[in-house]
Short mmCIF file of C-alpha atoms and ligand atoms in Angstrom, two decimals:
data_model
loop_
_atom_site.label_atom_id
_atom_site.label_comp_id
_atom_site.label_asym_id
_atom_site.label_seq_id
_atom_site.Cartn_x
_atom_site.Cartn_y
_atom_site.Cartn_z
CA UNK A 1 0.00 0.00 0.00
CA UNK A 2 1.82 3.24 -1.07
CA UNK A 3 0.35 5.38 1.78
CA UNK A 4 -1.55 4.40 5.60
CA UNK A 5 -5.12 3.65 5.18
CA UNK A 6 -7.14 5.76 6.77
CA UNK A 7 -10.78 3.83 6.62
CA UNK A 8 -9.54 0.40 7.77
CA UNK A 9 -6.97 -0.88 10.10
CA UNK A 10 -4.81 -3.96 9.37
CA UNK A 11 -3.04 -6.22 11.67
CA UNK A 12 -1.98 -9.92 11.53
CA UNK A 13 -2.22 -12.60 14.66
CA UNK A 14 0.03 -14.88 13.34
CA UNK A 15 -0.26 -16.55 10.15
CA UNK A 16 -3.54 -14.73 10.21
CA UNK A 17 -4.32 -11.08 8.38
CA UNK A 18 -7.26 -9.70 9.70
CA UNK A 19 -8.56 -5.89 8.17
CA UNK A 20 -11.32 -4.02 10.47
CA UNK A 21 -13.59 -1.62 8.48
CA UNK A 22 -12.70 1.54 10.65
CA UNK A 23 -15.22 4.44 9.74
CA UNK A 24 -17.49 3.92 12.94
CA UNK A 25 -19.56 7.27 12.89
CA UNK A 26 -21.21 6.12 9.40
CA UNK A 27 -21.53 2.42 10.38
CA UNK A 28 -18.41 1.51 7.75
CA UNK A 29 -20.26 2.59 5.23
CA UNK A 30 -18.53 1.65 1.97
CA UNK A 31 -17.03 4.39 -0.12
CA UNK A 32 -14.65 3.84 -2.98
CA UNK A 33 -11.21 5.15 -0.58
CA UNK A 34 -12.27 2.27 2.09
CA UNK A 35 -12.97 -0.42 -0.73
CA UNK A 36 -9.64 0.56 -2.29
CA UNK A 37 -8.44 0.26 0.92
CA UNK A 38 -9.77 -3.46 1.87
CA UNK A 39 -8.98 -4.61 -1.66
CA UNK A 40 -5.24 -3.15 -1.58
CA UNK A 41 -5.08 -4.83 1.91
CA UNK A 42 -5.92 -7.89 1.05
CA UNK A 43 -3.82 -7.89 -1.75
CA UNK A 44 -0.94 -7.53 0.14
CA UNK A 45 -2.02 -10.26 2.48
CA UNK A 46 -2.42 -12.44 -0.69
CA UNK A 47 1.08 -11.92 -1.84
CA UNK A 48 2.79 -12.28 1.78
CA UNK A 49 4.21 -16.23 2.17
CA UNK A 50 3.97 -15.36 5.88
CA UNK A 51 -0.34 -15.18 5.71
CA UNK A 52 -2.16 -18.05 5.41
CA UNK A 53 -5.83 -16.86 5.62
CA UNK A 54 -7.41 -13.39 6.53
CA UNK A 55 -10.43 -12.17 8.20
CA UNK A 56 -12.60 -9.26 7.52
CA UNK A 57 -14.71 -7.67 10.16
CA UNK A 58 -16.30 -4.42 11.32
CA UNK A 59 -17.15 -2.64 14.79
CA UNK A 60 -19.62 -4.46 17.29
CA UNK A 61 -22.65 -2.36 16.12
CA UNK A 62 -21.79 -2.60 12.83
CA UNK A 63 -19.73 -4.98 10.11
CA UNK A 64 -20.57 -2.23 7.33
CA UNK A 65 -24.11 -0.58 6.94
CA UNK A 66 -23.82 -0.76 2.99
CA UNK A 67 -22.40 1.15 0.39
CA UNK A 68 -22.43 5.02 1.26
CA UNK A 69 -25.96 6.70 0.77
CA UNK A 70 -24.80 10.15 0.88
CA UNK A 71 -22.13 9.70 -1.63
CA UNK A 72 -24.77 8.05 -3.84
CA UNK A 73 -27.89 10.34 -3.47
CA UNK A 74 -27.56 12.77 -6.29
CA UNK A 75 -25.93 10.70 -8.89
CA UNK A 76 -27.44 10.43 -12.22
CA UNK A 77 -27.53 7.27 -14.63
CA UNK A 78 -24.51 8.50 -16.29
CA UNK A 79 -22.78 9.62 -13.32
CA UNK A 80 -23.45 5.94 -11.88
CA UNK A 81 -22.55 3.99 -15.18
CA UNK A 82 -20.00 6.31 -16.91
CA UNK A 83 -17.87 6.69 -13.79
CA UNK A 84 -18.72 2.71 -12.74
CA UNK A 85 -19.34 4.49 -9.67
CA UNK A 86 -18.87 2.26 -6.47
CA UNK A 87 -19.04 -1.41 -7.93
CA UNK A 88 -15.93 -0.56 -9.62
CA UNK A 89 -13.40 -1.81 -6.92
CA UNK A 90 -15.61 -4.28 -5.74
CA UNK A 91 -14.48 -7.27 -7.58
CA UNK A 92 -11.02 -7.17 -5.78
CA UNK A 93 -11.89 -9.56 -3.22
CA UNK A 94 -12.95 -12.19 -6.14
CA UNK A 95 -9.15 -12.43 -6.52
CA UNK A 96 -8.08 -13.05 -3.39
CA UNK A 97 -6.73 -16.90 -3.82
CA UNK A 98 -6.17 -17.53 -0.12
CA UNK A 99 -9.07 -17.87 2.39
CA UNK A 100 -11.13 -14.90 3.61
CA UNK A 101 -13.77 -15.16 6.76
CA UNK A 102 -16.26 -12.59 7.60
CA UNK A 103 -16.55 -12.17 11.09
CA UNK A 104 -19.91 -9.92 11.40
CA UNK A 105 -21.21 -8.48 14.28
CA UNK A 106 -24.14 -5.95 13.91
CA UNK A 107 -25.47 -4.52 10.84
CA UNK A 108 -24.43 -6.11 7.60
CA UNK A 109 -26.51 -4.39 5.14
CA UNK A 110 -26.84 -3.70 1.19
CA UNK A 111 -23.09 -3.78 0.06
CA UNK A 112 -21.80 -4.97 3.61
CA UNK A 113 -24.36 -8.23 3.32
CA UNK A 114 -22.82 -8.52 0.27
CA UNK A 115 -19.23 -7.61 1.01
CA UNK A 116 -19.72 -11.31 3.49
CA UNK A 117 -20.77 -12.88 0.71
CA UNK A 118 -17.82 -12.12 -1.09
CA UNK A 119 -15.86 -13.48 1.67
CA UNK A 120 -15.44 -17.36 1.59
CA UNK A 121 -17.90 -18.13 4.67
CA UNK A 122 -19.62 -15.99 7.63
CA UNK A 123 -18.76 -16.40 11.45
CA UNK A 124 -21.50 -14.32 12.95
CA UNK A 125 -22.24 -12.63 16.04
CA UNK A 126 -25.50 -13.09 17.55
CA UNK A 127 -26.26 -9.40 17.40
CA UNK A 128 -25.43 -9.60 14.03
CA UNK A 129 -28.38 -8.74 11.31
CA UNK A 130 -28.17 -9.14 7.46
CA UNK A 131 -30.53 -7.62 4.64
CA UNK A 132 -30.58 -5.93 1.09
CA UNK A 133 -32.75 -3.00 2.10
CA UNK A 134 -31.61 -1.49 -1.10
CA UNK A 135 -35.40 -1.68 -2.95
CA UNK A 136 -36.15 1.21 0.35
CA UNK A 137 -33.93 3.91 -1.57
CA UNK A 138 -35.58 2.75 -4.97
CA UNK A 139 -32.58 1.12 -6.15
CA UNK A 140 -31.53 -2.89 -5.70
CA UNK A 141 -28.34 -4.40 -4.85
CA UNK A 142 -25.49 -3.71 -6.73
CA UNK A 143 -22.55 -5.88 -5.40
CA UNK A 144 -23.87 -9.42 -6.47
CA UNK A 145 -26.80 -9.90 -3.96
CA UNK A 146 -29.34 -10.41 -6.66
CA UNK A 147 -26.95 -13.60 -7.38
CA UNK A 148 -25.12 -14.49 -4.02
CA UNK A 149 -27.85 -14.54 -1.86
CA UNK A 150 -30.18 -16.85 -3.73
CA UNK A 151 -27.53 -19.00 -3.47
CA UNK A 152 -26.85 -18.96 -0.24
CA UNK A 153 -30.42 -19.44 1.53
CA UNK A 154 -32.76 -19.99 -2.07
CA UNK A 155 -35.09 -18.26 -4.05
CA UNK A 156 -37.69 -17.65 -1.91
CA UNK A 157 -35.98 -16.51 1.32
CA UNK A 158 -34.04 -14.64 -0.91
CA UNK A 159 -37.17 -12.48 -2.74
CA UNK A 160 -38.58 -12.06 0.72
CA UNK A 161 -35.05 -9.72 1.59
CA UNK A 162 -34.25 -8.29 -1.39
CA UNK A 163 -38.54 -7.36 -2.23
CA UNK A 164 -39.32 -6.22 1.40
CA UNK A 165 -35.72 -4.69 2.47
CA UNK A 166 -36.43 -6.48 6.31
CA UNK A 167 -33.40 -7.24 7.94
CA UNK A 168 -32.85 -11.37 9.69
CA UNK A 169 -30.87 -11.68 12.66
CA UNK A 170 -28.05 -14.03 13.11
CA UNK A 171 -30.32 -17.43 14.28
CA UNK A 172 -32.26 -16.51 10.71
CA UNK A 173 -29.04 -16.13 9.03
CA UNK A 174 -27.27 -19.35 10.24
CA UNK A 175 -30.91 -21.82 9.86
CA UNK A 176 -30.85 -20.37 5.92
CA UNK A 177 -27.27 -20.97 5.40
CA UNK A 178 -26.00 -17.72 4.86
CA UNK A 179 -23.86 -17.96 7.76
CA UNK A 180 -21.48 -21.03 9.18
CA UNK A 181 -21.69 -20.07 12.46
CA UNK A 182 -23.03 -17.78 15.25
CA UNK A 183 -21.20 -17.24 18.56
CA UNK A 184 -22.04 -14.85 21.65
CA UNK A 185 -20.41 -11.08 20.63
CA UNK A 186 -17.61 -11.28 23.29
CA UNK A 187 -16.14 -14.62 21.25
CA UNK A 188 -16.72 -13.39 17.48
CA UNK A 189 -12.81 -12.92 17.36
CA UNK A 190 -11.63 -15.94 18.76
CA UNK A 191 -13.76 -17.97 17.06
CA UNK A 192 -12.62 -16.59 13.50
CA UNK A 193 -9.32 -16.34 14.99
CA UNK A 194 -9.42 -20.44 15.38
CA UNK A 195 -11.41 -21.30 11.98
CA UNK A 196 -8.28 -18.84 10.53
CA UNK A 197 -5.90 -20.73 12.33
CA UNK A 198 -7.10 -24.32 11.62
CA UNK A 199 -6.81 -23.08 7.96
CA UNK A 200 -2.93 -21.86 8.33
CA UNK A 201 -2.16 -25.13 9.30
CA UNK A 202 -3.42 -26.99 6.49
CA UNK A 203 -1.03 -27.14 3.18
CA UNK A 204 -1.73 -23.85 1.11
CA UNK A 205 -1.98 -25.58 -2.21
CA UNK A 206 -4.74 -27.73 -1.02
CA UNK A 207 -6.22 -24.88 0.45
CA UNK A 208 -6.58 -22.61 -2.37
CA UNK A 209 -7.58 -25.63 -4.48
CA UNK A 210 -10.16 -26.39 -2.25
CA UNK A 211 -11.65 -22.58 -2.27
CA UNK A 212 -11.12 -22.35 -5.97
CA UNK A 213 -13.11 -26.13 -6.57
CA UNK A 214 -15.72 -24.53 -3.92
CA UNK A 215 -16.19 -21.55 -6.02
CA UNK A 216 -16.64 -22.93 -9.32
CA UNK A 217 -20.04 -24.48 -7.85
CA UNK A 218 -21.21 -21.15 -8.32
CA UNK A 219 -20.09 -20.20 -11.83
CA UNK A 220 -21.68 -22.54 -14.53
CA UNK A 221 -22.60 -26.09 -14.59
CA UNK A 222 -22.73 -28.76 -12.30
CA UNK A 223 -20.53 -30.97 -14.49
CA UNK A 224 -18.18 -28.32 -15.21
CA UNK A 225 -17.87 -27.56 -11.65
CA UNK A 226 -17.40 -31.48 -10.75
CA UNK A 227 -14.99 -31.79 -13.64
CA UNK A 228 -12.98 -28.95 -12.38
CA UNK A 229 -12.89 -30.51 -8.65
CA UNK A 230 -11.71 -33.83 -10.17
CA UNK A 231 -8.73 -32.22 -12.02
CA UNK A 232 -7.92 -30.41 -8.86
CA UNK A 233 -8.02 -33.29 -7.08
CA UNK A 234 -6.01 -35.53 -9.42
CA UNK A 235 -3.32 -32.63 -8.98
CA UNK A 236 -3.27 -33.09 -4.99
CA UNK A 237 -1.14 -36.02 -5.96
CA UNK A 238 1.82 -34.17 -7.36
CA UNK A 239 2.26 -32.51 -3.95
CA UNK A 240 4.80 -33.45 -1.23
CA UNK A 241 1.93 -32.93 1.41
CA UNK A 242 -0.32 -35.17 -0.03
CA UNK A 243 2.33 -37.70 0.76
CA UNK A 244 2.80 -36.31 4.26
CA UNK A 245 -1.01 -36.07 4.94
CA UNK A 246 -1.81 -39.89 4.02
CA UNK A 247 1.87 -41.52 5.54
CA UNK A 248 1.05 -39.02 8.80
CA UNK A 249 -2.58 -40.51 8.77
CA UNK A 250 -1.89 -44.30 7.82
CA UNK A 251 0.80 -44.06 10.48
CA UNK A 252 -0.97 -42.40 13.12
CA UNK A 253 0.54 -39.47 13.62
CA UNK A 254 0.49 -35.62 13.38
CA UNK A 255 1.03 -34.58 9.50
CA UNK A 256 3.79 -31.43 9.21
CA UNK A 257 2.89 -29.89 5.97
CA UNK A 258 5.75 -28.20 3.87
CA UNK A 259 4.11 -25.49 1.74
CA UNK A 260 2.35 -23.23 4.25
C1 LIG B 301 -24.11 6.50 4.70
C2 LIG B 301 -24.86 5.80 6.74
C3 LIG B 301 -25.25 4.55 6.20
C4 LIG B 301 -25.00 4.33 4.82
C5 LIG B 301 -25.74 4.57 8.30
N1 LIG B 301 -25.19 5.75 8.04
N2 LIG B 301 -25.80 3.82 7.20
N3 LIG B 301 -24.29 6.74 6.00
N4 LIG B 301 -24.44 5.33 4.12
N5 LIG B 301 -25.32 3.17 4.22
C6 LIG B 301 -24.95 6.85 8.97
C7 LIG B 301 -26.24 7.56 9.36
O1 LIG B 301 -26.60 8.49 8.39
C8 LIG B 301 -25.84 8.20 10.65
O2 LIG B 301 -25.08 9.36 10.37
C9 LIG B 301 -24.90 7.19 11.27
O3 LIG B 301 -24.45 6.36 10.19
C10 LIG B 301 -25.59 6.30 12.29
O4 LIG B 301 -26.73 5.75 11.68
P1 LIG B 301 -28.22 5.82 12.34
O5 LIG B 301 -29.18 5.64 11.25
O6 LIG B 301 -28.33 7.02 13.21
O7 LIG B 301 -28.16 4.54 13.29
P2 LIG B 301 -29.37 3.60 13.72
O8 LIG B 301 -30.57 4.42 14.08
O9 LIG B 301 -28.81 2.68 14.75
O10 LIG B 301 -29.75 2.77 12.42
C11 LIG B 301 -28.84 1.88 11.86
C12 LIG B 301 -29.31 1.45 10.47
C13 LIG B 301 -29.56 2.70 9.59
C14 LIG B 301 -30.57 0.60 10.55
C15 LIG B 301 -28.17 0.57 9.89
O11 LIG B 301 -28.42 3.56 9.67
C16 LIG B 301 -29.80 2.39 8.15
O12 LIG B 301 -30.88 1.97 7.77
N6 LIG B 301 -28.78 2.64 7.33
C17 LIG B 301 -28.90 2.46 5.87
C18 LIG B 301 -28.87 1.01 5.51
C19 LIG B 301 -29.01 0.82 4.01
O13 LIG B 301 -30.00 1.27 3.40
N7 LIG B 301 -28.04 0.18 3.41
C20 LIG B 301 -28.01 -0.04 1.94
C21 LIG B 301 -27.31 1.11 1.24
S1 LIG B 301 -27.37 0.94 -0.48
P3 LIG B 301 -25.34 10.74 11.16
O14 LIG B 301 -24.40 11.70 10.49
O15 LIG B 301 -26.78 11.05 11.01
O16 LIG B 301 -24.94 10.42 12.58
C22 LIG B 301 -26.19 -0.21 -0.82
C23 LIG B 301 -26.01 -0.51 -2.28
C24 LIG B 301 -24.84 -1.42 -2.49
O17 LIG B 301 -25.53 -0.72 0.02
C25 LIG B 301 -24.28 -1.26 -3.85
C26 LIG B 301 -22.93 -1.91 -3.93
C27 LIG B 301 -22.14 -1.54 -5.14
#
């Protein structure tokens, strides 16, 4: 990053990179300088052998309260289009190969429900409450929660958020899938902290080729997707882990992975 953000702040806890959305008097809502921020962030992260997984989160009241209303409120069609105003550094997280966790507590609305979806899976507080309340300002979500959502907890859950704009809290959020897990508020940390951790251990190729099979479930076909899994898997086998994994496992004992 060429200078200090100013809208997030970035730390790691060992192997682990974790980025808190740091504009607290607007909720972290998302403006283009805090999404350049996150994106250059993780980027970094990405690129640094000593990280091994990162995880995103906001303030207790709020992971982010969507993309940033006042910025948006007088822009016209071409304003919004011609400049690609907003969604146009959204798509950075889409490239980030190692794992990313959302830990949410509080409001994840509009862009910040769908910021978590971009991550790879949701640990959520239990004050934490999701929804696209975009169709309430007369416009609908931007970011890919037309298409993630759906997804994530099916049509018709999805049509009730995204056509009524009501928010579901974190028991909601967790029964419909959209989240992996939900923890009491004072342990949201430590309980990324660990899922991030567990991850580091693991070997990184198998990692990443296990987040990159997961994600191709949700671009095209199912036998596309289940042909790209099997090459990925056939591949497993050219790695010295894969060796260490199975001997450590057929021989009862604790596997020590080499590429970490
Ligand atoms: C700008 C926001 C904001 C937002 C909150 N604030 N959300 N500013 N953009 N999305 C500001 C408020 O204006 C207020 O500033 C301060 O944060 C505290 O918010 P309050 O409303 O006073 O807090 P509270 O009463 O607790 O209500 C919380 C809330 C509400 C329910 C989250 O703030 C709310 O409904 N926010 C908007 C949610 C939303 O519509 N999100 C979708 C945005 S569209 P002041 O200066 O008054 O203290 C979107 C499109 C995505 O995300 C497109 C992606 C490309």
């Amino acid at each position: 990053m060429s200078q200090a953000p100013e809208l997030i702040t970035v730390r790691t806890e060992g192997r682990v990179g974790i980025v808190t959305l740091n504009r607290p008097k607007q909720l972290n809502a998302l403006n283009n300088q805090l999404m350049d921020e996150l994106g250059a962030a993780l980027k970094a992260f990405d690129a640094d052998a000593g990280i091994g997984c990162m995880i995103v989160t906001g303030s207790e009241k709020a992971f982010a309260a969507g993309a940033d209303i006042g910025a948006m409120a007088k822009y016209t069609f071409a304003d919004a289009y011609n400049g690609d105003y907003i969604t146009r550094n959204w798509e950075t997280i889409r490239s980030i190969r190692k794992p990313v966790i959302a830990a949410v507590s509080g409001f994840a609305l509009g862009g910040g429900c769908e910021l978590a979806m971009m991550c790879d899976f949701i640990i959520a507080a239990d004050n934490a409450k999701f929804g696209q309340p975009e169709i309430k300002l007369g416009i609908i979500p931007g970011a890919g929660g037309t298409q993630r959502l759906p997804r994530a907890v099916g049509k018709s859950k999805a049509m009730d958020l995204v056509l009524t704009g009501r928010m579901m809290d974190a028991t909601e959020a967790e029964r419909a899938g959209l989240v992996s897990r939900v923890v009491p508020l004072d342990k949201l940390m430590d309980e990324a902290l660990g899922a991030a951790l567990t991850i580091c251990e693991f070997s990184l190729p198998s990692v990443m080729a296990a987040k990159e099979s997961v994600n191709r479930s949700f671009e095209g076909g199912l036998s596309d997707g289940v042909m790209f899994e099997r090459r990925m898997f056939h591949a497993m086998f050219a790695t010295e882990d894969q060796k260490e994994g199975m001997d450590a496992f057929v021989n009862k004992r604790k596997p020590v992975f080499t590429h970490r």
